[in-house]
């Protein structure tokens, strides 16, 4: 089957849906596709609480202050242009969502804003109770449905882009329900495929965030940046087993109630890493992740290999006032926070790296745009709490309007069947090509490898070993997917593993090359941050092999507007 | 470790389906989806099951029939007994535990009138 559209948006999380809305608003015919259900896959729907933007509703604020905090958190590696777009345009997006009745928490009519670690003032809006992500996804989905010019197609997994003469002409996709290959011609294409947290054993994102967008982009000739910087969320839920709740759900508890981080002997430990919390939530994500893992390594962890998080000092009434029905869901899991601590440990949460784009969100492949977490650079070496949804909204909106402008300028599609031939050949399966290995097991093996050797604590030895194991897994996976029909999960597993291995290799090679420690990238053999490493690393696929290049940081001095 | 016996509907639309029975080891507290994922990685990678968010009950994709009642695999706990897992009966069946659950306006093709279980 062949479909034709002006703007193709791949991925229907917050960034993809906002891109579709913006492109349709600019007059383009849009096709919005997702490998899962529209508006339900990806990371947006999983967001628990904070969306950072300098509204100034709580205290006087200006986006330049948000920008200064974002650049500081990024440890010197942010692309200042992208960070500025996030901080400046995020405000309009948050207001637009407010107009679409997303339901930002309010007090006496004004939007409530809380302080998150790394922000100099209360700056994060949210939807109670832990409903920020679902509310944002629901609101954008409603707007998408109301548009007559956005066609929505779920269960459609893009396998590659079609590139002709250096320009993106559309995509090749696998229709999961029927097993058929679908080609899509587009004048402009937006990749809003999210990050790569599925590469890790414990992660907080959906199963469809396996870095497929990065692998697809590399094969299309696009450039990735900052791939070594994977953010671990320090206090992901570890034990007791909790179902029906996202493992990052303790963050909102810390925003509202502080909470105490304790080692295995129930003693506070963050002072050993230079930070006194004093019942407040001030610990940055990279510092907290490092501290918790070092405690566990020193034998001072909790029984399941993390640390304790305690709200035992809070009254039942205070907990109920702050979290309402969530307290009942915890009770259903046998957890009473007034009487027991929980165990938490770092969990793969977000990818700072991603596609390198210009201020129009276009990659170096003409006609190929990126939005949301798929984009690299805005957050440097460490992302500030609350910037992910803001980035999804601001980058999505911008990518959609620029993609529509390109489509309006293009008189004809660049599609030729020939441009799609290599992509179709890759996905076409032969009965004889059935792999000899259990693919879901190989994915589990890769996730363990990434967690243990390409995780928050790295060394040359671990990284080299990981790269060797990845090469062996690639050999075992074979060159072609297994034969398939409707919803044959083996073919999807093969495509996923193939993409995951390429994304994983990009992370490991970038990490091996960066012989210093900075933000989310911590090398045990190079523990210091070095000024001569204040550079971005770009990754490209050249003749089938990954090539890494160092470039100066595209920064600009942060000048904050003085507030009255 | 305890063991659950999972009686799972297997087959492909257009062909006859039937139950197959598997034993899954689990730690108390684990979900039916945990069991299905372990089964795929350890025993039978061809078992088709759809899910996205894994544990948060946000994506709503893992809805199946558990002991005859519609339920989310991610929020139903494994138990040390026989549990019967089937695809939804009111949606077009595709394969094993997967049915065509997308809203009709968001499908590539018109709903296939195909086999229901």
XYZ file of C-alpha atoms in Angstrom:
681
model
C 0.000 0.000 0.000
C 1.229 3.514 -0.837
C 0.021 6.669 0.954
C 0.734 10.280 0.020
C 0.745 13.271 2.381
C 2.226 16.752 2.769
C 3.666 16.244 6.250
C 4.360 12.837 7.767
C 4.703 12.795 11.569
C 6.244 9.637 13.008
C 5.344 9.084 16.653
C 2.277 10.323 18.523
C 3.584 11.363 21.912
C 3.409 15.005 22.961
C 5.950 16.201 20.377
C 4.394 14.315 17.465
C 0.841 15.362 18.265
C 1.820 19.012 18.704
C 3.764 18.844 15.417
C 0.677 17.446 13.669
C -1.538 20.177 15.135
C 0.909 22.933 14.139
C 1.378 21.554 10.608
C -2.386 21.214 10.077
C -2.899 24.744 11.412
C -0.430 25.984 8.783
C -2.542 24.382 6.064
C -0.757 21.070 5.467
C -2.378 17.685 4.976
C -0.862 15.621 7.786
C -0.498 11.894 8.378
C 0.273 11.047 12.014
C 1.434 7.493 12.564
C 2.526 5.457 15.576
C 3.706 1.922 16.153
C 1.308 1.738 19.112
C -2.036 3.447 19.615
C -2.308 7.158 18.747
C -1.470 9.222 21.830
C -0.814 6.250 24.081
C 2.696 5.053 23.295
C 5.885 6.938 24.007
C 6.902 8.862 27.093
C 4.469 11.789 27.376
C 1.639 9.671 28.708
C 4.011 8.436 31.424
C 4.970 11.869 32.783
C 4.035 12.121 36.434
C 4.198 15.764 37.309
C 6.365 18.707 36.389
C 6.383 20.905 33.289
C 8.914 23.730 33.627
C 8.142 27.143 32.171
C 8.722 30.710 33.340
C 5.093 31.803 33.599
C 5.770 33.888 36.665
C 2.448 32.831 38.155
C 3.942 31.857 41.514
C 6.780 34.390 41.764
C 8.165 36.879 39.210
C 10.088 34.967 36.545
C 11.412 35.350 33.025
C 12.453 32.714 30.496
C 16.045 33.933 30.636
C 16.229 32.656 34.224
C 14.875 29.286 33.152
C 17.493 29.310 30.389
C 20.303 30.080 32.843
C 19.233 27.111 35.006
C 18.946 24.835 31.939
C 22.442 25.763 30.742
C 23.923 25.273 34.220
C 22.298 21.835 34.556
C 23.641 20.902 31.102
C 27.207 21.170 32.476
C 28.486 23.340 29.628
C 27.277 21.253 26.688
C 23.852 22.717 25.808
C 23.047 23.971 22.338
C 22.035 27.456 23.500
C 19.704 28.095 20.558
C 17.666 24.958 21.239
C 17.670 25.577 24.993
C 16.369 29.097 24.361
C 13.544 27.806 22.145
C 12.586 25.357 24.901
C 12.479 28.054 27.593
C 10.991 30.893 25.551
C 8.409 29.116 23.394
C 7.494 26.590 26.079
C 5.573 29.371 27.810
C 3.230 29.908 24.845
C 2.692 26.161 24.510
C 1.814 25.748 28.197
C -0.647 28.655 27.888
C -2.117 27.176 24.717
C -2.666 23.840 26.510
C -4.299 25.762 29.330
C -6.714 27.221 26.777
C -7.414 23.672 25.608
C -8.427 22.791 29.184
C -5.545 20.519 30.101
C -6.330 21.271 33.741
C -3.092 22.701 35.180
C -3.397 22.688 38.986
C -4.679 26.073 40.239
C -5.042 27.953 43.480
C -7.304 31.020 43.665
C -7.419 31.081 39.881
C -3.668 31.251 39.248
C -1.611 28.300 38.048
C 0.377 26.607 40.796
C 4.110 26.206 40.241
C 6.461 24.062 42.332
C 10.222 24.135 42.708
C 12.134 21.229 41.217
C 15.843 20.522 41.795
C 18.059 22.833 39.741
C 15.470 25.592 39.309
C 16.080 28.879 41.144
C 12.367 29.421 41.900
C 8.948 27.716 41.698
C 8.605 27.154 37.957
C 6.896 23.829 37.281
C 3.188 23.543 36.473
C 1.446 20.174 36.816
C -1.874 18.339 36.777
C -2.952 16.552 39.981
C -2.695 13.715 40.970
C 0.245 12.327 38.983
C -1.912 13.010 35.909
C 0.286 15.508 34.026
C 1.329 13.167 31.209
C -2.056 11.520 30.645
C -3.770 14.951 30.720
C -1.321 16.447 28.194
C -1.663 13.413 25.915
C -5.469 13.433 26.184
C -5.698 17.175 25.457
C -3.439 17.019 22.396
C -5.227 13.909 21.138
C -8.564 15.714 21.341
C -7.153 18.613 19.284
C -5.684 16.175 16.748
C -9.034 14.401 16.359
C -10.827 17.715 15.834
C -8.643 18.538 12.832
C -10.071 17.425 9.485
C -6.656 17.424 7.857
C -4.807 15.036 10.186
C -5.096 11.368 9.260
C -4.243 9.108 12.198
C -2.901 5.571 11.766
C -1.831 3.344 14.639
C -0.021 -0.028 14.594
C 2.269 1.275 11.856
C 5.988 0.882 12.673
C 8.391 2.868 10.499
C 11.396 0.768 9.547
C 13.353 3.299 7.465
C 13.174 6.641 5.707
C 13.322 6.985 1.942
C 16.069 9.404 0.913
C 16.607 10.664 -2.626
C 19.334 13.096 -3.598
C 20.003 13.972 0.041
C 16.342 14.824 0.693
C 13.867 12.853 2.742
C 10.976 11.733 0.529
C 8.966 9.777 3.094
C 9.159 6.464 4.886
C 8.725 2.718 4.709
C 6.653 1.114 7.454
C 5.436 -2.247 8.626
C 1.713 -2.535 9.302
C 1.695 -4.684 12.404
C -1.899 -5.902 12.079
C -1.544 -7.321 8.570
C 2.228 -7.755 8.290
C 2.143 -5.726 5.045
C 4.791 -3.203 4.029
C 3.419 0.332 3.573
C 5.211 3.182 1.796
C 4.480 6.814 2.648
C 5.447 9.723 0.389
C 5.771 13.086 2.156
C 7.090 16.539 1.303
C 8.352 16.868 4.869
C 8.810 14.271 7.618
C 8.983 14.807 11.389
C 10.679 12.159 13.541
C 9.075 12.285 16.992
C 10.066 8.799 18.069
C 11.338 9.599 21.559
C 14.441 8.248 23.236
C 16.200 4.968 23.938
C 15.498 4.034 27.535
C 14.332 0.553 26.509
C 18.023 -0.232 25.980
C 18.324 -0.560 29.762
C 17.116 -3.316 32.101
C 15.238 -0.994 34.427
C 13.610 1.907 32.625
C 10.721 4.266 33.035
C 9.477 4.538 29.465
C 7.302 2.574 27.133
C 8.505 -0.566 25.398
C 8.463 1.322 22.092
C 11.271 3.697 23.172
C 14.120 1.510 21.952
C 16.072 4.128 20.038
C 14.512 3.131 16.712
C 14.287 6.765 15.610
C 18.034 7.209 16.133
C 18.868 4.074 14.141
C 16.466 5.056 11.351
C 17.975 8.553 11.244
C 21.544 7.228 11.116
C 20.692 4.981 8.169
C 19.094 7.972 6.426
C 22.331 9.959 6.735
C 21.356 12.214 9.658
C 23.751 13.222 12.439
C 23.309 12.422 16.130
C 24.834 14.395 18.985
C 25.655 13.792 22.669
C 24.742 10.095 22.519
C 26.833 9.297 25.632
C 24.455 11.220 27.907
C 21.681 8.943 29.153
C 19.808 10.340 32.129
C 19.164 7.962 34.989
C 16.293 8.925 37.234
C 17.819 8.401 40.679
C 14.812 7.316 42.708
C 12.970 4.858 40.467
C 10.790 2.488 42.466
C 12.607 -0.746 43.310
C 10.713 -2.628 46.048
C 8.243 -3.864 47.139
C 6.800 -4.847 43.723
C 4.338 -2.170 42.712
C 1.893 -2.665 39.841
C -0.243 -0.189 37.930
C 2.079 2.734 38.668
C 5.032 4.178 36.854
C 8.352 3.639 38.675
C 9.186 7.375 38.581
C 6.138 8.201 40.695
C 8.187 9.139 43.793
C 9.334 12.401 42.216
C 5.998 14.200 42.815
C 6.085 12.961 46.413
C 9.467 14.586 46.830
C 8.294 17.851 45.218
C 5.382 18.159 47.581
C 6.619 16.469 50.754
C 10.414 16.460 50.594
C 11.086 12.993 51.929
C 14.309 11.514 53.286
C 16.838 9.444 51.360
C 18.409 6.859 53.704
C 21.075 4.208 53.329
C 20.638 0.540 54.283
C 21.135 1.412 57.961
C 18.440 4.111 57.758
C 20.972 6.963 57.943
C 20.949 10.034 55.697
C 23.867 9.835 53.275
C 23.695 12.669 50.740
C 26.103 14.747 52.871
C 28.796 12.256 51.928
C 28.347 13.597 48.373
C 28.354 17.239 49.330
C 24.611 17.935 49.504
C 22.567 18.484 52.658
C 18.901 17.987 51.849
C 17.393 18.716 55.265
C 14.005 17.281 54.297
C 13.841 19.303 51.072
C 14.299 18.067 47.498
C 17.424 19.697 46.117
C 19.556 16.846 44.804
C 20.244 17.071 41.025
C 19.629 13.888 39.055
C 23.206 13.174 38.021
C 24.562 13.730 41.552
C 21.827 11.623 43.166
C 22.315 8.725 40.740
C 26.038 8.705 41.404
C 25.550 8.899 45.187
C 23.041 6.034 45.332
C 25.140 3.716 43.173
C 28.253 4.476 45.224
C 26.377 3.673 48.460
C 25.255 0.333 47.012
C 28.778 -0.385 45.759
C 30.168 0.302 49.258
C 27.761 -2.263 50.736
C 25.551 0.366 52.333
C 22.476 -0.218 50.135
C 19.004 -1.573 50.864
C 18.142 -5.298 50.522
C 17.196 -5.106 46.809
C 20.226 -3.042 45.818
C 19.070 0.562 46.193
C 18.489 2.960 49.070
C 15.459 3.835 51.162
C 13.098 6.729 50.589
C 11.028 7.563 53.651
C 7.915 9.675 54.173
C 7.334 8.231 57.651
C 7.568 11.749 59.108
C 4.434 12.755 57.159
C 0.976 12.362 58.657
C -1.700 10.299 56.929
C -3.675 13.526 56.484
C -0.782 15.338 54.787
C -0.225 12.409 52.436
C -3.920 12.228 51.559
C -4.122 15.996 50.957
C -1.139 15.871 48.604
C -1.947 12.703 46.681
C -5.611 11.761 47.173
C -6.473 8.587 45.267
C -2.818 7.647 44.772
C -2.680 6.748 48.480
C -5.386 4.121 47.849
C -3.462 2.695 44.912
C -0.413 2.376 47.174
C -2.543 0.672 49.821
C -3.660 -1.793 47.128
C 0.021 -2.633 46.725
C 0.443 -3.086 50.480
C 2.329 0.194 50.976
C 1.552 2.497 53.924
C 4.004 5.386 53.756
C 3.359 6.459 57.356
C 4.768 3.142 58.551
C 7.399 2.033 56.039
C 10.048 3.362 53.660
C 10.237 2.138 50.057
C 13.349 1.077 48.190
C 14.468 3.154 45.219
C 17.338 2.916 42.709
C 18.426 4.670 39.508
C 16.417 3.790 36.422
C 17.000 4.787 32.776
C 14.702 7.736 32.217
C 15.593 10.095 29.378
C 18.130 10.621 26.612
C 19.879 13.975 26.395
C 21.427 12.963 23.073
C 19.643 12.635 19.768
C 19.233 14.126 16.327
C 21.241 17.251 15.607
C 18.890 19.926 14.284
C 18.983 23.617 13.407
C 16.632 26.258 14.796
C 13.873 25.099 12.415
C 14.211 21.566 13.852
C 15.535 20.341 10.503
C 18.320 17.738 10.431
C 21.162 17.769 7.910
C 18.887 15.677 5.660
C 16.637 18.215 3.895
C 12.962 17.626 4.626
C 13.690 15.571 7.740
C 12.736 17.299 11.005
C 12.878 16.067 14.584
C 10.954 16.951 17.734
C 10.842 16.112 21.424
C 13.221 13.679 23.107
C 14.409 12.509 19.679
C 16.278 15.840 19.432
C 19.721 16.112 21.035
C 21.525 19.149 22.388
C 19.032 21.297 24.273
C 19.802 19.686 27.623
C 23.534 19.087 27.274
C 25.032 16.567 29.689
C 22.146 16.550 32.180
C 18.506 17.542 31.823
C 16.792 19.782 34.331
C 13.657 18.341 35.950
C 10.531 19.484 34.150
C 12.150 20.237 30.793
C 11.026 17.097 28.938
C 7.353 17.898 28.376
C 8.211 21.548 27.719
C 10.677 20.413 25.071
C 8.123 18.031 23.549
C 5.620 20.865 23.209
C 7.963 23.629 22.033
C 9.974 21.495 19.599
C 6.860 19.715 18.329
C 5.086 22.949 17.554
C 8.133 24.433 15.854
C 8.920 21.289 13.824
C 5.302 21.043 12.655
C 5.099 24.625 11.428
C 8.462 24.486 9.622
C 7.611 21.118 8.057
C 4.336 22.596 6.806
C 6.188 25.618 5.390
C 8.524 23.322 3.480
C 5.603 21.302 2.164
C 3.924 24.515 0.998
C 7.088 25.518 -0.883
C 7.438 22.103 -2.568
C 5.454 21.726 -5.747
C 5.957 17.972 -6.093
C 6.826 14.962 -3.955
C 10.369 13.644 -4.218
C 9.194 10.044 -3.911
C 10.407 7.326 -6.228
C 9.947 3.621 -5.584
C 13.642 3.268 -6.196
C 14.455 5.494 -3.210
C 12.524 3.079 -1.017
C 14.028 -0.109 -2.440
C 16.862 -0.585 0.096
C 14.432 -0.015 2.946
C 11.915 -2.490 1.557
C 14.647 -5.073 0.966
C 15.717 -4.771 4.615
C 12.283 -5.478 6.029
C 11.128 -8.075 3.506
C 11.451 -11.390 5.256
C 12.235 -14.811 3.948
C 11.077 -18.022 5.560
C 14.646 -19.310 5.437
C 15.974 -16.350 7.406
C 14.529 -17.430 10.743
C 17.118 -16.562 13.395
C 18.531 -19.304 15.556
C 18.236 -17.263 18.726
C 15.333 -16.264 20.952
C 15.011 -12.573 20.028
C 13.175 -11.360 23.174
C 15.864 -13.116 25.203
C 18.570 -11.342 23.178
C 16.831 -8.029 23.939
C 16.874 -8.872 27.665
C 20.583 -9.687 27.347
C 21.297 -6.355 25.648
C 19.358 -4.514 28.360
C 21.431 -6.209 31.072
C 24.644 -5.419 29.207
C 23.720 -1.736 28.839
C 22.705 -1.439 32.501
C 25.851 -3.107 33.833
C 28.482 -1.787 31.426
C 27.095 1.299 29.665
C 25.070 2.594 32.617
C 25.748 5.482 34.987
C 29.210 4.212 36.052
C 31.487 3.492 33.091
C 35.076 2.499 32.333
C 37.117 1.687 29.246
C 37.158 -2.005 30.159
C 33.408 -2.252 30.633
C 32.641 -0.260 27.485
C 35.002 -2.302 25.302
C 33.496 -5.525 26.610
C 29.989 -4.223 25.947
C 30.895 -3.341 22.348
C 32.296 -6.844 21.789
C 29.114 -8.451 23.164
C 26.984 -6.182 20.947
C 28.923 -7.326 17.893
C 28.323 -10.961 18.863
C 24.607 -10.300 19.370
C 24.466 -8.626 15.958
C 26.051 -11.677 14.335
C 23.573 -13.971 16.053
C 20.643 -11.792 14.989
C 21.361 -12.279 11.305
C 20.872 -9.980 8.345
C 17.160 -10.518 7.725
C 14.041 -10.644 9.858
C 12.140 -13.907 10.197
C 9.137 -14.725 8.033
C 6.026 -13.011 9.259
C 2.302 -12.502 8.972
C -0.209 -10.408 10.920
C 1.203 -9.337 14.294
C 4.106 -11.718 14.010
C 6.080 -10.444 16.953
C 9.242 -12.161 15.762
C 9.673 -9.727 12.888
C 9.043 -6.739 15.140
C 11.502 -8.160 17.691
C 14.089 -8.551 14.946
C 13.622 -4.980 13.720
C 13.690 -3.684 17.289
C 16.837 -5.583 18.219
C 18.564 -4.469 15.015
C 17.781 -0.813 15.808
C 18.554 -1.216 19.506
C 22.006 -2.596 18.707
C 22.827 0.383 16.488
C 21.587 2.906 19.070
C 23.412 1.033 21.854
C 26.625 1.057 19.865
C 26.296 4.819 19.316
C 25.969 5.309 23.099
C 28.863 2.983 23.961
C 31.254 4.365 21.314
C 30.535 7.966 22.336
C 31.013 7.014 25.999
C 34.293 5.234 25.277
C 35.624 8.242 23.369
C 34.762 10.770 26.101
C 37.654 10.334 28.541
C 36.280 12.545 31.307
C 33.263 12.625 33.639
C 30.503 15.177 33.117
C 26.816 15.178 34.057
C 25.192 11.849 33.282
C 28.423 10.427 31.845
C 30.611 9.197 34.706
C 33.876 7.414 33.911
C 35.448 5.598 36.862
C 38.793 5.684 35.042
C 38.480 9.419 34.240
C 36.641 10.906 37.221
C 37.395 14.585 36.539
C 35.562 17.066 34.318
C 38.032 18.549 31.832
C 37.732 21.944 30.144
C 39.220 20.555 26.911
C 36.297 18.132 26.791
C 33.741 20.942 26.657
C 32.815 19.716 23.174
C 29.899 17.862 21.624
C 30.455 14.526 19.944
C 28.628 13.912 16.674
C 27.838 10.398 15.429
C 27.265 9.442 11.781
C 26.959 6.186 9.889
C 29.619 6.033 7.168
C 29.934 2.946 4.945
C 28.145 0.850 7.536
C 30.315 1.937 10.491
C 29.741 4.586 13.154
C 32.078 7.582 12.997
C 32.510 10.084 15.833
C 33.603 13.701 15.464
C 34.195 16.396 18.110
C 32.779 19.879 17.525
C 32.758 23.067 19.631
C 29.658 23.674 21.727
C 27.129 26.000 20.060
C 26.710 28.103 23.169
C 25.920 31.709 23.926
C 26.341 33.682 27.143
C 23.314 33.423 29.402
C 22.027 36.898 30.243
C 19.112 36.921 32.608
C 16.634 39.761 32.544
C 16.597 41.610 35.875
C 13.269 41.190 37.616
C 11.632 44.015 39.507
C 9.507 -18.775 43.759
C 5.943 -19.847 43.089
C 4.518 -21.231 39.855
C 1.495 -20.141 37.847
C -0.068 -22.346 35.204
C -1.029 -20.153 32.264
C -3.593 -21.602 29.846
C -3.167 -19.341 26.802
C -5.197 -19.107 23.597
C -2.853 -19.579 20.639
C -3.326 -19.313 16.907
C -3.638 -16.987 13.920
C -6.793 -15.416 12.510
C -8.167 -17.516 9.657
C -6.857 -20.729 11.187
C -8.171 -22.801 14.066
C -6.913 -21.696 17.466
C -6.628 -23.599 20.739
C -5.309 -23.484 24.278
C -1.745 -24.285 25.234
C -0.576 -24.546 28.813
C 2.657 -23.144 30.256
C 4.220 -23.033 33.702
C 5.752 -19.728 34.813
C 7.858 -19.122 37.926
C 7.180 -15.844 39.710
C 7.950 -13.764 42.782
C 4.823 -12.802 44.718
C 3.617 -9.394 43.527
C 4.514 -9.885 39.862
C 1.949 -9.201 37.152
C 0.461 -11.442 34.462
C 2.338 -9.252 31.942
C 5.600 -9.994 33.792
C 4.778 -13.683 33.312
C 3.983 -13.303 29.612
C 7.195 -11.348 28.978
C 9.239 -13.999 30.795
C 7.488 -16.711 28.799
C 8.447 -14.986 25.532
C 12.091 -14.530 26.567
C 12.567 -17.971 28.108
C 10.196 -20.388 26.384
C 8.345 -19.275 23.273
C 9.307 -16.067 21.432
C 6.433 -16.531 18.975
C 3.791 -15.766 21.623
C 2.060 -12.553 20.490
C 0.983 -10.123 23.194
C 0.706 -6.340 22.894
C 1.737 -3.793 25.494
C 3.549 -0.492 25.557
C 3.989 1.063 29.003
C 4.878 -2.221 30.786
C 3.742 -1.338 34.291
C 2.048 2.050 34.552
C -1.411 1.142 33.234
C -1.134 4.247 31.037
C -1.232 2.771 27.512
C -4.203 0.433 28.110
C -2.929 -1.880 25.367
C -2.545 -5.081 27.395
C -6.249 -5.643 27.959
C -7.163 -9.340 27.506
C -9.587 -11.825 29.026
C -8.242 -13.239 32.286
C -10.369 -16.108 33.579
C -13.141 -14.910 31.276
C -13.148 -11.287 32.426
C -11.623 -8.349 30.605
C -8.586 -7.116 32.568
C -5.182 -5.479 32.165
C -2.315 -7.963 32.179
C -0.091 -5.305 33.804
C -2.293 -4.806 36.872
C -3.447 -8.372 37.449
C -1.132 -10.309 39.710
C 0.091 -13.808 38.950
C -1.309 -16.444 41.267
C -0.110 -19.973 42.076
C -2.966 -21.654 40.221
C -4.256 -22.146 36.679
C -5.103 -18.813 35.004
C -6.856 -18.747 31.625
C -5.755 -16.009 29.198
C -7.652 -15.234 25.977
C -7.896 -12.354 23.504
C -10.883 -10.017 23.785
C -13.991 -11.565 22.270
C -15.564 -8.312 21.057
C -12.645 -7.206 18.846
C -11.316 -8.726 15.614
C -8.748 -11.355 16.547
C -5.267 -11.171 14.981
C -2.941 -13.626 16.712
C -2.620 -15.319 20.110
C -3.589 -12.694 22.729
C -3.619 -9.799 20.243
C -6.798 -8.285 18.843
C -7.385 -5.176 16.744
C -8.077 -2.704 19.551
C -7.356 0.590 17.742
C -10.356 2.920 17.277
C -11.774 2.248 13.768
C -10.811 5.762 12.562
C -7.169 5.084 13.467
C -6.710 1.855 11.531
C -4.897 1.585 8.221
C -7.486 -0.780 6.818
C -11.205 -1.109 7.427
C -11.712 -3.466 10.374
C -11.209 -7.006 9.156
C -14.337 -8.994 9.720
C -11.988 -11.865 10.539
C -12.296 -14.559 13.034
C -13.387 -13.868 16.522
C -12.381 -16.376 19.143
